[in-house]
Amino acid sequence: MTSARAEKLTTPSEREIRIERIFDAPRERVWRALTDPELVSQWWGRGNALVVERMEVTRGGHWRYVEHAADGAHGFEGRYREVTPPERLVYTFEWDGMPGYVVLEMTTLEDLGDGRTKVVTVALFHTSEERDGMLSSDMAEGLGQSYAALDKVLAALG
Amino acid sequence: MTSARAEKLTTPSEREIRIERIFDAPRERVWRALTDPELVSQWWGRGNALVVERMEVTRGGHWRYVEHAADGAHGFEGRYREVTPPERLVYTFEWDGMPGYVVLEMTTLEDLGDGRTKVVTVALFHTSEERDGMLSSDMAEGLGQSYAALDKVLAALG
């Protein structure tokens, strides 16, 4: 169903972006795909090579990915605030291109009871200007590509 | 003068803390004491041993300090958003004890024209609850101790 595969993007407050997406896989499997470095490297880069330099999925652990795109290498990093398998992951997100602009991302995985999982991510920015900057970037398109790649990883794990 | 040596702490908004302090040293010297790892290790720890594990004072660079206090080792880290000598330093701040709670700190150095320098730091939190948590900690006392130690470092450099 195409409709279920579309992200729903909303702005609950002037400093937040909320993204909701349903995946056709049970919650434990989605959790694995979000937290296993080997699996993350298969979908996060949207088809670009992704090097997971660091990924310590535990409270206080750090993560750092480098995506090798046509226009060069892009580094992303952050730190885990909360890791509660298989339901909640809270971490910071920062792109090397805008160092010091830290987004807090809170991801929850809801078991829909029919073998599907709803993933909701709320991203909180320090200012509404930073939030608006993210909205006017190609973030939504990139996320759609990542999630489409994640669909495939989940299907292959099934 | 005791009065000039006291920090002025205010809360310009519900997510900010602003701290103003005058130092009896010219701006270039204060900048050096804030950005030279060897000098930072002499005052930031307030008398406790401080290991500067990382301090790349450039846009996008990381910093990480470990303070060895009576109750154990405390790690602090962040990343530089803006480095404009000798007037402005913007960086993130995170304590290992609360990973993922990132404060943005904007420090400006104002030349008072009489050999003294006014240092103003505005700390911006993601939420007012995080700001209030910092206010109710011993942050102000610790900062006062750090700045008193900085006074001594500046005097020794004179």
PDB file of C-alpha atoms in Angstrom:
ATOM      1  CA  MET A   1       0.000   0.000   0.000  1.00  0.00           C
ATOM      2  CA  THR A   2       1.579   3.230  -1.121  1.00  0.00           C
ATOM      3  CA  SER A   3      -0.283   5.310   1.435  1.00  0.00           C
ATOM      4  CA  ALA A   4       1.167   3.459   4.407  1.00  0.00           C
ATOM      5  CA  ARG A   5       4.633   3.903   2.959  1.00  0.00           C
ATOM      6  CA  ALA A   6       4.429   7.697   2.900  1.00  0.00           C
ATOM      7  CA  GLU A   7       5.919   9.731   5.705  1.00  0.00           C
ATOM      8  CA  LYS A   8       3.574  12.092   7.521  1.00  0.00           C
ATOM      9  CA  LEU A   9       5.491  15.248   8.379  1.00  0.00           C
ATOM     10  CA  THR A  10       3.987  17.747  10.814  1.00  0.00           C
ATOM     11  CA  THR A  11       5.253  20.626  12.980  1.00  0.00           C
ATOM     12  CA  PRO A  12       3.804  20.225  16.506  1.00  0.00           C
ATOM     13  CA  SER A  13       5.540  23.397  17.715  1.00  0.00           C
ATOM     14  CA  GLU A  14       7.718  26.115  16.196  1.00  0.00           C
ATOM     15  CA  ARG A  15      10.882  24.240  17.183  1.00  0.00           C
ATOM     16  CA  GLU A  16       9.827  20.715  16.241  1.00  0.00           C
ATOM     17  CA  ILE A  17       9.389  18.454  13.259  1.00  0.00           C
ATOM     18  CA  ARG A  18       7.413  15.225  13.711  1.00  0.00           C
ATOM     19  CA  ILE A  19       7.677  12.388  11.224  1.00  0.00           C
ATOM     20  CA  GLU A  20       5.430   9.340  11.292  1.00  0.00           C
ATOM     21  CA  ARG A  21       5.960   6.283   9.117  1.00  0.00           C
ATOM     22  CA  ILE A  22       4.543   2.759   9.148  1.00  0.00           C
ATOM     23  CA  PHE A  23       6.819  -0.165   8.346  1.00  0.00           C
ATOM     24  CA  ASP A  24       5.601  -3.581   7.263  1.00  0.00           C
ATOM     25  CA  ALA A  25       7.642  -5.496   9.853  1.00  0.00           C
ATOM     26  CA  PRO A  26       7.337  -6.429  13.519  1.00  0.00           C
ATOM     27  CA  ARG A  27       8.743  -4.038  16.093  1.00  0.00           C
ATOM     28  CA  GLU A  28      11.742  -6.188  17.140  1.00  0.00           C
ATOM     29  CA  ARG A  29      12.884  -6.344  13.530  1.00  0.00           C
ATOM     30  CA  VAL A  30      12.527  -2.596  13.010  1.00  0.00           C
ATOM     31  CA  TRP A  31      14.461  -1.981  16.222  1.00  0.00           C
ATOM     32  CA  ARG A  32      17.250  -4.223  14.947  1.00  0.00           C
ATOM     33  CA  ALA A  33      17.405  -2.366  11.633  1.00  0.00           C
ATOM     34  CA  LEU A  34      17.665   0.961  13.483  1.00  0.00           C
ATOM     35  CA  THR A  35      20.341  -0.092  15.953  1.00  0.00           C
ATOM     36  CA  ASP A  36      22.570  -2.701  14.260  1.00  0.00           C
ATOM     37  CA  PRO A  37      25.510  -0.910  12.542  1.00  0.00           C
ATOM     38  CA  GLU A  38      25.676  -3.516   9.770  1.00  0.00           C
ATOM     39  CA  LEU A  39      21.989  -2.989   8.947  1.00  0.00           C
ATOM     40  CA  VAL A  40      22.095   0.807   9.335  1.00  0.00           C
ATOM     41  CA  SER A  41      24.911   0.946   6.790  1.00  0.00           C
ATOM     42  CA  GLN A  42      22.540  -0.715   4.292  1.00  0.00           C
ATOM     43  CA  TRP A  43      19.759   1.906   4.372  1.00  0.00           C
ATOM     44  CA  TRP A  44      20.766   5.159   6.082  1.00  0.00           C
ATOM     45  CA  GLY A  45      22.859   6.349   3.112  1.00  0.00           C
ATOM     46  CA  ARG A  46      19.942   6.031   0.650  1.00  0.00           C
ATOM     47  CA  GLY A  47      22.063   4.100  -1.817  1.00  0.00           C
ATOM     48  CA  ASN A  48      25.257   6.024  -1.048  1.00  0.00           C
ATOM     49  CA  ALA A  49      28.067   4.182   0.692  1.00  0.00           C
ATOM     50  CA  LEU A  50      27.832   4.752   4.435  1.00  0.00           C
ATOM     51  CA  VAL A  51      30.725   4.209   6.815  1.00  0.00           C
ATOM     52  CA  VAL A  52      29.588   3.690  10.395  1.00  0.00           C
ATOM     53  CA  GLU A  53      32.671   5.002  12.182  1.00  0.00           C
ATOM     54  CA  ARG A  54      31.165   4.774  15.626  1.00  0.00           C
ATOM     55  CA  MET A  55      27.871   3.440  16.959  1.00  0.00           C
ATOM     56  CA  GLU A  56      27.684   2.644  20.646  1.00  0.00           C
ATOM     57  CA  VAL A  57      23.956   2.101  21.131  1.00  0.00           C
ATOM     58  CA  THR A  58      23.802   2.681  24.863  1.00  0.00           C
ATOM     59  CA  ARG A  59      23.054   5.700  27.056  1.00  0.00           C
ATOM     60  CA  GLY A  60      25.998   8.098  26.694  1.00  0.00           C
ATOM     61  CA  GLY A  61      27.410   6.276  23.673  1.00  0.00           C
ATOM     62  CA  HIS A  62      28.436   8.146  20.555  1.00  0.00           C
ATOM     63  CA  TRP A  63      27.589   7.553  16.915  1.00  0.00           C
ATOM     64  CA  ARG A  64      29.226   8.882  13.756  1.00  0.00           C
ATOM     65  CA  TYR A  65      28.360   8.065  10.148  1.00  0.00           C
ATOM     66  CA  VAL A  66      30.097   9.261   6.990  1.00  0.00           C
ATOM     67  CA  GLU A  67      27.999   9.200   3.830  1.00  0.00           C
ATOM     68  CA  HIS A  68      29.947   9.110   0.584  1.00  0.00           C
ATOM     69  CA  ALA A  69      27.750  10.957  -1.909  1.00  0.00           C
ATOM     70  CA  ALA A  70      28.429  12.191  -5.443  1.00  0.00           C
ATOM     71  CA  ASP A  71      29.288  15.649  -4.055  1.00  0.00           C
ATOM     72  CA  GLY A  72      31.706  14.339  -1.438  1.00  0.00           C
ATOM     73  CA  ALA A  73      31.772  12.903   2.068  1.00  0.00           C
ATOM     74  CA  HIS A  74      29.271  14.101   4.651  1.00  0.00           C
ATOM     75  CA  GLY A  75      29.771  13.373   8.333  1.00  0.00           C
ATOM     76  CA  PHE A  76      26.965  13.113  10.873  1.00  0.00           C
ATOM     77  CA  GLU A  77      27.287  12.423  14.563  1.00  0.00           C
ATOM     78  CA  GLY A  78      25.665  12.542  17.950  1.00  0.00           C
ATOM     79  CA  ARG A  79      25.182  10.799  21.242  1.00  0.00           C
ATOM     80  CA  TYR A  80      22.535   8.538  22.725  1.00  0.00           C
ATOM     81  CA  ARG A  81      20.460   9.980  25.545  1.00  0.00           C
ATOM     82  CA  GLU A  82      18.124   7.015  25.997  1.00  0.00           C
ATOM     83  CA  VAL A  83      18.113   3.476  24.604  1.00  0.00           C
ATOM     84  CA  THR A  84      15.026   1.428  25.567  1.00  0.00           C
ATOM     85  CA  PRO A  85      14.663  -1.619  23.285  1.00  0.00           C
ATOM     86  CA  PRO A  86      12.517  -2.115  21.359  1.00  0.00           C
ATOM     87  CA  GLU A  87      10.457   1.000  21.912  1.00  0.00           C
ATOM     88  CA  ARG A  88      12.369   4.219  22.394  1.00  0.00           C
ATOM     89  CA  LEU A  89      15.609   5.777  21.181  1.00  0.00           C
ATOM     90  CA  VAL A  90      16.635   9.349  22.030  1.00  0.00           C
ATOM     91  CA  TYR A  91      19.805  10.815  20.571  1.00  0.00           C
ATOM     92  CA  THR A  92      21.381  13.987  19.302  1.00  0.00           C
ATOM     93  CA  PHE A  93      22.050  14.688  15.640  1.00  0.00           C
ATOM     94  CA  GLU A  94      24.594  17.060  14.136  1.00  0.00           C
ATOM     95  CA  TRP A  95      25.814  17.466  10.552  1.00  0.00           C
ATOM     96  CA  ASP A  96      29.489  18.376  10.003  1.00  0.00           C
ATOM     97  CA  GLY A  97      28.367  21.101   7.589  1.00  0.00           C
ATOM     98  CA  MET A  98      26.691  22.969  10.447  1.00  0.00           C
ATOM     99  CA  PRO A  99      28.765  22.081  13.498  1.00  0.00           C
ATOM    100  CA  GLY A 100      27.302  23.067  16.830  1.00  0.00           C
ATOM    101  CA  TYR A 101      23.729  22.991  15.548  1.00  0.00           C
ATOM    102  CA  VAL A 102      22.456  20.070  17.571  1.00  0.00           C
ATOM    103  CA  VAL A 103      19.047  18.504  17.022  1.00  0.00           C
ATOM    104  CA  LEU A 104      17.498  16.244  19.650  1.00  0.00           C
ATOM    105  CA  GLU A 105      15.690  13.307  18.068  1.00  0.00           C
ATOM    106  CA  MET A 106      13.182  11.167  19.955  1.00  0.00           C
ATOM    107  CA  THR A 107      12.141   8.015  18.120  1.00  0.00           C
ATOM    108  CA  THR A 108       9.373   5.709  19.327  1.00  0.00           C
ATOM    109  CA  LEU A 109       8.392   2.357  17.829  1.00  0.00           C
ATOM    110  CA  GLU A 110       4.760   1.351  18.237  1.00  0.00           C
ATOM    111  CA  ASP A 111       3.670  -2.249  17.682  1.00  0.00           C
ATOM    112  CA  LEU A 112       0.465  -1.980  15.600  1.00  0.00           C
ATOM    113  CA  GLY A 113      -0.509  -5.552  16.522  1.00  0.00           C
ATOM    114  CA  ASP A 114      -0.814  -6.719  12.901  1.00  0.00           C
ATOM    115  CA  GLY A 115       2.867  -7.308  12.203  1.00  0.00           C
ATOM    116  CA  ARG A 116       3.462  -3.664  11.351  1.00  0.00           C
ATOM    117  CA  THR A 117       5.273  -0.977  13.309  1.00  0.00           C
ATOM    118  CA  LYS A 118       4.681   2.751  13.488  1.00  0.00           C
ATOM    119  CA  VAL A 119       7.861   4.761  13.864  1.00  0.00           C
ATOM    120  CA  VAL A 120       7.475   8.328  15.101  1.00  0.00           C
ATOM    121  CA  THR A 121      10.434  10.689  15.312  1.00  0.00           C
ATOM    122  CA  VAL A 122      10.140  14.113  16.900  1.00  0.00           C
ATOM    123  CA  ALA A 123      13.116  16.377  16.207  1.00  0.00           C
ATOM    124  CA  LEU A 124      13.595  19.319  18.576  1.00  0.00           C
ATOM    125  CA  PHE A 125      15.789  22.270  17.528  1.00  0.00           C
ATOM    126  CA  HIS A 126      17.370  24.998  19.661  1.00  0.00           C
ATOM    127  CA  THR A 127      15.612  27.690  17.615  1.00  0.00           C
ATOM    128  CA  SER A 128      12.721  27.921  15.148  1.00  0.00           C
ATOM    129  CA  GLU A 129      15.160  29.337  12.554  1.00  0.00           C
ATOM    130  CA  GLU A 130      17.180  26.105  12.721  1.00  0.00           C
ATOM    131  CA  ARG A 131      13.983  24.086  12.394  1.00  0.00           C
ATOM    132  CA  ASP A 132      12.902  26.153   9.372  1.00  0.00           C
ATOM    133  CA  GLY A 133      16.347  25.689   7.818  1.00  0.00           C
ATOM    134  CA  MET A 134      15.941  21.928   8.079  1.00  0.00           C
ATOM    135  CA  LEU A 135      12.426  22.107   6.590  1.00  0.00           C
ATOM    136  CA  SER A 136      13.650  24.101   3.591  1.00  0.00           C
ATOM    137  CA  SER A 137      16.480  21.634   2.916  1.00  0.00           C
ATOM    138  CA  ASP A 138      15.999  18.376   1.030  1.00  0.00           C
ATOM    139  CA  MET A 139      15.579  16.620   4.377  1.00  0.00           C
ATOM    140  CA  ALA A 140      12.112  15.212   3.597  1.00  0.00           C
ATOM    141  CA  GLU A 141      13.241  13.818   0.258  1.00  0.00           C
ATOM    142  CA  GLY A 142      16.368  12.294   1.802  1.00  0.00           C
ATOM    143  CA  LEU A 143      14.371  10.769   4.624  1.00  0.00           C
ATOM    144  CA  GLY A 144      11.891   9.270   2.152  1.00  0.00           C
ATOM    145  CA  GLN A 145      14.799   7.661   0.307  1.00  0.00           C
ATOM    146  CA  SER A 146      16.269   6.337   3.556  1.00  0.00           C
ATOM    147  CA  TYR A 147      12.941   4.877   4.643  1.00  0.00           C
ATOM    148  CA  ALA A 148      12.377   3.275   1.224  1.00  0.00           C
ATOM    149  CA  ALA A 149      15.792   1.622   1.596  1.00  0.00           C
ATOM    150  CA  LEU A 150      14.842   0.577   5.127  1.00  0.00           C
ATOM    151  CA  ASP A 151      11.683  -1.082   3.725  1.00  0.00           C
ATOM    152  CA  LYS A 152      13.935  -3.276   1.604  1.00  0.00           C
ATOM    153  CA  VAL A 153      16.263  -4.149   4.465  1.00  0.00           C
ATOM    154  CA  LEU A 154      13.259  -5.129   6.597  1.00  0.00           C
ATOM    155  CA  ALA A 155      11.825  -7.269   3.807  1.00  0.00           C
ATOM    156  CA  ALA A 156      15.151  -9.051   3.357  1.00  0.00           C
ATOM    157  CA  LEU A 157      15.283  -9.795   7.092  1.00  0.00           C
ATOM    158  CA  GLY A 158      11.778 -11.325   7.023  1.00  0.00           C
TER     159      GLY A 158
ATOM    160  CA  MET B   1      37.487  45.341  43.674  1.00  0.00           C
ATOM    161  CA  THR B   2      35.250  42.564  44.880  1.00  0.00           C
ATOM    162  CA  SER B   3      32.182  43.884  43.064  1.00  0.00           C
ATOM    163  CA  ALA B   4      33.780  43.678  39.616  1.00  0.00           C
ATOM    164  CA  ARG B   5      34.836  40.109  40.366  1.00  0.00           C
ATOM    165  CA  ALA B   6      31.273  38.909  40.975  1.00  0.00           C
ATOM    166  CA  GLU B   7      29.374  37.135  38.218  1.00  0.00           C
ATOM    167  CA  LYS B   8      26.038  38.639  37.251  1.00  0.00           C
ATOM    168  CA  LEU B   9      23.623  35.819  36.457  1.00  0.00           C
ATOM    169  CA  THR B  10      20.345  36.589  34.709  1.00  0.00           C
ATOM    170  CA  THR B  11      17.707  34.655  32.752  1.00  0.00           C
ATOM    171  CA  PRO B  12      16.886  36.601  29.556  1.00  0.00           C
ATOM    172  CA  SER B  13      14.329  33.975  28.466  1.00  0.00           C
ATOM    173  CA  GLU B  14      12.875  30.773  29.880  1.00  0.00           C
ATOM    174  CA  ARG B  15      15.500  28.688  28.055  1.00  0.00           C
ATOM    175  CA  GLU B  16      18.556  30.852  28.705  1.00  0.00           C
ATOM    176  CA  ILE B  17      21.067  31.700  31.376  1.00  0.00           C
ATOM    177  CA  ARG B  18      23.260  34.780  30.887  1.00  0.00           C
ATOM    178  CA  ILE B  19      26.438  35.267  32.866  1.00  0.00           C
ATOM    179  CA  GLU B  20      28.457  38.475  32.839  1.00  0.00           C
ATOM    180  CA  ARG B  21      31.879  38.846  34.442  1.00  0.00           C
ATOM    181  CA  ILE B  22      34.619  41.468  34.218  1.00  0.00           C
ATOM    182  CA  PHE B  23      38.255  40.365  34.175  1.00  0.00           C
ATOM    183  CA  ASP B  24      41.181  42.615  35.007  1.00  0.00           C
ATOM    184  CA  ALA B  25      43.132  41.794  31.840  1.00  0.00           C
ATOM    185  CA  PRO B  26      43.155  42.910  28.201  1.00  0.00           C
ATOM    186  CA  ARG B  27      40.963  41.069  25.736  1.00  0.00           C
ATOM    187  CA  GLU B  28      43.748  39.278  23.847  1.00  0.00           C
ATOM    188  CA  ARG B  29      44.999  37.807  27.110  1.00  0.00           C
ATOM    189  CA  VAL B  30      41.529  36.660  28.190  1.00  0.00           C
ATOM    190  CA  TRP B  31      41.014  35.074  24.769  1.00  0.00           C
ATOM    191  CA  ARG B  32      44.289  33.181  25.173  1.00  0.00           C
ATOM    192  CA  ALA B  33      43.279  31.902  28.602  1.00  0.00           C
ATOM    193  CA  LEU B  34      39.952  30.685  27.195  1.00  0.00           C
ATOM    194  CA  THR B  35      41.361  28.936  24.134  1.00  0.00           C
ATOM    195  CA  ASP B  36      44.853  27.639  24.996  1.00  0.00           C
ATOM    196  CA  PRO B  37      44.561  24.045  26.334  1.00  0.00           C
ATOM    197  CA  GLU B  38      47.557  24.494  28.635  1.00  0.00           C
ATOM    198  CA  LEU B  39      45.953  27.575  30.224  1.00  0.00           C
ATOM    199  CA  VAL B  40      42.423  26.108  30.333  1.00  0.00           C
ATOM    200  CA  SER B  41      43.780  23.130  32.282  1.00  0.00           C
ATOM    201  CA  GLN B  42      44.962  25.597  34.944  1.00  0.00           C
ATOM    202  CA  TRP B  43      41.587  27.175  35.754  1.00  0.00           C
ATOM    203  CA  TRP B  44      38.607  25.261  34.335  1.00  0.00           C
ATOM    204  CA  GLY B  45      38.834  22.501  36.973  1.00  0.00           C
ATOM    205  CA  ARG B  46      38.605  24.964  39.898  1.00  0.00           C
ATOM    206  CA  GLY B  47      41.592  23.414  41.610  1.00  0.00           C
ATOM    207  CA  ASN B  48      40.763  19.867  40.506  1.00  0.00           C
ATOM    208  CA  ALA B  49      43.084  18.212  38.016  1.00  0.00           C
ATOM    209  CA  LEU B  50      41.752  18.711  34.500  1.00  0.00           C
ATOM    210  CA  VAL B  51      42.785  16.579  31.548  1.00  0.00           C
ATOM    211  CA  VAL B  52      42.165  18.299  28.223  1.00  0.00           C
ATOM    212  CA  GLU B  53      41.662  15.218  26.058  1.00  0.00           C
ATOM    213  CA  ARG B  54      40.665  17.134  22.969  1.00  0.00           C
ATOM    214  CA  MET B  55      40.523  20.846  22.142  1.00  0.00           C
ATOM    215  CA  GLU B  56      40.446  21.796  18.496  1.00  0.00           C
ATOM    216  CA  VAL B  57      39.566  25.492  18.692  1.00  0.00           C
ATOM    217  CA  THR B  58      38.253  25.894  15.168  1.00  0.00           C
ATOM    218  CA  ARG B  59      34.790  25.760  13.588  1.00  0.00           C
ATOM    219  CA  GLY B  60      33.662  22.124  13.691  1.00  0.00           C
ATOM    220  CA  GLY B  61      36.419  21.091  16.105  1.00  0.00           C
ATOM    221  CA  HIS B  62      35.671  19.033  19.184  1.00  0.00           C
ATOM    222  CA  TRP B  63      36.633  19.544  22.798  1.00  0.00           C
ATOM    223  CA  ARG B  64      36.616  17.131  25.721  1.00  0.00           C
ATOM    224  CA  TYR B  65      37.764  17.740  29.285  1.00  0.00           C
ATOM    225  CA  VAL B  66      37.898  15.280  32.178  1.00  0.00           C
ATOM    226  CA  GLU B  67      37.849  16.800  35.649  1.00  0.00           C
ATOM    227  CA  HIS B  68      39.234  14.612  38.413  1.00  0.00           C
ATOM    228  CA  ALA B  69      37.281  15.616  41.517  1.00  0.00           C
ATOM    229  CA  ALA B  70      37.072  14.071  44.985  1.00  0.00           C
ATOM    230  CA  ASP B  71      33.915  12.177  43.936  1.00  0.00           C
ATOM    231  CA  GLY B  72      35.438  10.792  40.740  1.00  0.00           C
ATOM    232  CA  ALA B  73      36.093  11.741  37.125  1.00  0.00           C
ATOM    233  CA  HIS B  74      33.616  13.932  35.254  1.00  0.00           C
ATOM    234  CA  GLY B  75      33.725  14.226  31.482  1.00  0.00           C
ATOM    235  CA  PHE B  76      32.504  17.250  29.535  1.00  0.00           C
ATOM    236  CA  GLU B  77      32.514  17.697  25.792  1.00  0.00           C
ATOM    237  CA  GLY B  78      31.187  19.590  22.837  1.00  0.00           C
ATOM    238  CA  ARG B  79      31.970  21.123  19.501  1.00  0.00           C
ATOM    239  CA  TYR B  80      32.850  24.595  18.284  1.00  0.00           C
ATOM    240  CA  ARG B  81      30.248  26.352  16.138  1.00  0.00           C
ATOM    241  CA  GLU B  82      32.087  29.658  15.753  1.00  0.00           C
ATOM    242  CA  VAL B  83      35.611  30.800  16.631  1.00  0.00           C
ATOM    243  CA  THR B  84      36.239  34.530  16.039  1.00  0.00           C
ATOM    244  CA  PRO B  85      39.358  35.689  17.900  1.00  0.00           C
ATOM    245  CA  PRO B  86      39.439  37.596  20.140  1.00  0.00           C
ATOM    246  CA  GLU B  87      35.764  38.393  20.420  1.00  0.00           C
ATOM    247  CA  ARG B  88      33.384  35.490  20.019  1.00  0.00           C
ATOM    248  CA  LEU B  89      33.300  31.777  20.769  1.00  0.00           C
ATOM    249  CA  VAL B  90      30.204  29.622  20.225  1.00  0.00           C
ATOM    250  CA  TYR B  91      30.236  25.967  21.210  1.00  0.00           C
ATOM    251  CA  THR B  92      28.114  23.175  22.564  1.00  0.00           C
ATOM    252  CA  PHE B  93      28.428  21.799  26.083  1.00  0.00           C
ATOM    253  CA  GLU B  94      27.415  18.376  27.368  1.00  0.00           C
ATOM    254  CA  TRP B  95      28.184  16.615  30.662  1.00  0.00           C
ATOM    255  CA  ASP B  96      28.724  12.847  30.594  1.00  0.00           C
ATOM    256  CA  GLY B  97      26.302  12.525  33.520  1.00  0.00           C
ATOM    257  CA  MET B  98      23.441  13.751  31.319  1.00  0.00           C
ATOM    258  CA  PRO B  99      24.380  12.590  27.827  1.00  0.00           C
ATOM    259  CA  GLY B 100      22.303  14.014  25.010  1.00  0.00           C
ATOM    260  CA  TYR B 101      21.393  17.150  26.952  1.00  0.00           C
ATOM    261  CA  VAL B 102      23.240  19.678  24.844  1.00  0.00           C
ATOM    262  CA  VAL B 103      23.607  23.322  25.835  1.00  0.00           C
ATOM    263  CA  LEU B 104      24.641  25.926  23.280  1.00  0.00           C
ATOM    264  CA  GLU B 105      27.021  28.487  24.790  1.00  0.00           C
ATOM    265  CA  MET B 106      27.741  31.839  23.155  1.00  0.00           C
ATOM    266  CA  THR B 107      30.639  33.726  24.720  1.00  0.00           C
ATOM    267  CA  THR B 108      31.582  37.283  23.786  1.00  0.00           C
ATOM    268  CA  LEU B 109      34.621  39.241  24.971  1.00  0.00           C
ATOM    269  CA  GLU B 110      34.198  43.006  25.160  1.00  0.00           C
ATOM    270  CA  ASP B 111      37.251  45.290  25.432  1.00  0.00           C
ATOM    271  CA  LEU B 112      36.309  47.831  28.133  1.00  0.00           C
ATOM    272  CA  GLY B 113      39.060  50.195  26.958  1.00  0.00           C
ATOM    273  CA  ASP B 114      40.749  50.410  30.361  1.00  0.00           C
ATOM    274  CA  GLY B 115      42.699  47.175  30.249  1.00  0.00           C
ATOM    275  CA  ARG B 116      39.714  45.155  31.445  1.00  0.00           C
ATOM    276  CA  THR B 117      37.488  42.742  29.546  1.00  0.00           C
ATOM    277  CA  LYS B 118      33.828  41.934  29.986  1.00  0.00           C
ATOM    278  CA  VAL B 119      33.002  38.299  29.245  1.00  0.00           C
ATOM    279  CA  VAL B 120      29.342  37.487  28.605  1.00  0.00           C
ATOM    280  CA  THR B 121      28.157  33.917  28.138  1.00  0.00           C
ATOM    281  CA  VAL B 122      24.599  33.116  27.110  1.00  0.00           C
ATOM    282  CA  ALA B 123      23.679  29.452  27.502  1.00  0.00           C
ATOM    283  CA  LEU B 124      20.683  28.222  25.499  1.00  0.00           C
ATOM    284  CA  PHE B 125      18.932  24.971  26.503  1.00  0.00           C
ATOM    285  CA  HIS B 126      16.556  22.792  24.479  1.00  0.00           C
ATOM    286  CA  THR B 127      13.871  23.125  27.172  1.00  0.00           C
ATOM    287  CA  SER B 128      13.150  25.359  30.159  1.00  0.00           C
ATOM    288  CA  GLU B 129      13.206  22.249  32.386  1.00  0.00           C
ATOM    289  CA  GLU B 130      16.832  21.629  31.400  1.00  0.00           C
ATOM    290  CA  ARG B 131      17.646  25.271  32.074  1.00  0.00           C
ATOM    291  CA  ASP B 132      15.982  25.085  35.506  1.00  0.00           C
ATOM    292  CA  GLY B 133      17.893  21.888  36.279  1.00  0.00           C
ATOM    293  CA  MET B 134      21.155  23.696  35.600  1.00  0.00           C
ATOM    294  CA  LEU B 135      20.070  26.667  37.759  1.00  0.00           C
ATOM    295  CA  SER B 136      19.258  24.393  40.696  1.00  0.00           C
ATOM    296  CA  SER B 137      22.629  22.623  40.459  1.00  0.00           C
ATOM    297  CA  ASP B 138      25.829  24.024  41.963  1.00  0.00           C
ATOM    298  CA  MET B 139      26.631  25.520  38.552  1.00  0.00           C
ATOM    299  CA  ALA B 140      26.879  29.123  39.806  1.00  0.00           C
ATOM    300  CA  GLU B 141      29.211  28.160  42.647  1.00  0.00           C
ATOM    301  CA  GLY B 142      31.380  26.079  40.312  1.00  0.00           C
ATOM    302  CA  LEU B 143      31.542  28.854  37.767  1.00  0.00           C
ATOM    303  CA  GLY B 144      32.542  31.352  40.449  1.00  0.00           C
ATOM    304  CA  GLN B 145      35.389  29.051  41.460  1.00  0.00           C
ATOM    305  CA  SER B 146      36.474  28.629  37.838  1.00  0.00           C
ATOM    306  CA  TYR B 147      36.450  32.372  37.227  1.00  0.00           C
ATOM    307  CA  ALA B 148      38.397  33.036  40.444  1.00  0.00           C
ATOM    308  CA  ALA B 149      41.019  30.567  39.214  1.00  0.00           C
ATOM    309  CA  LEU B 150      40.956  32.310  35.821  1.00  0.00           C
ATOM    310  CA  ASP B 151      41.676  35.642  37.568  1.00  0.00           C
ATOM    311  CA  LYS B 152      44.872  34.100  38.912  1.00  0.00           C
ATOM    312  CA  VAL B 153      45.916  32.664  35.556  1.00  0.00           C
ATOM    313  CA  LEU B 154      45.373  36.075  33.926  1.00  0.00           C
ATOM    314  CA  ALA B 155      47.375  37.827  36.637  1.00  0.00           C
ATOM    315  CA  ALA B 156      50.247  35.370  36.201  1.00  0.00           C
ATOM    316  CA  LEU B 157      50.244  36.027  32.449  1.00  0.00           C
ATOM    317  CA  GLY B 158      50.468  39.801  32.990  1.00  0.00           C
TER     318      GLY B 158
END
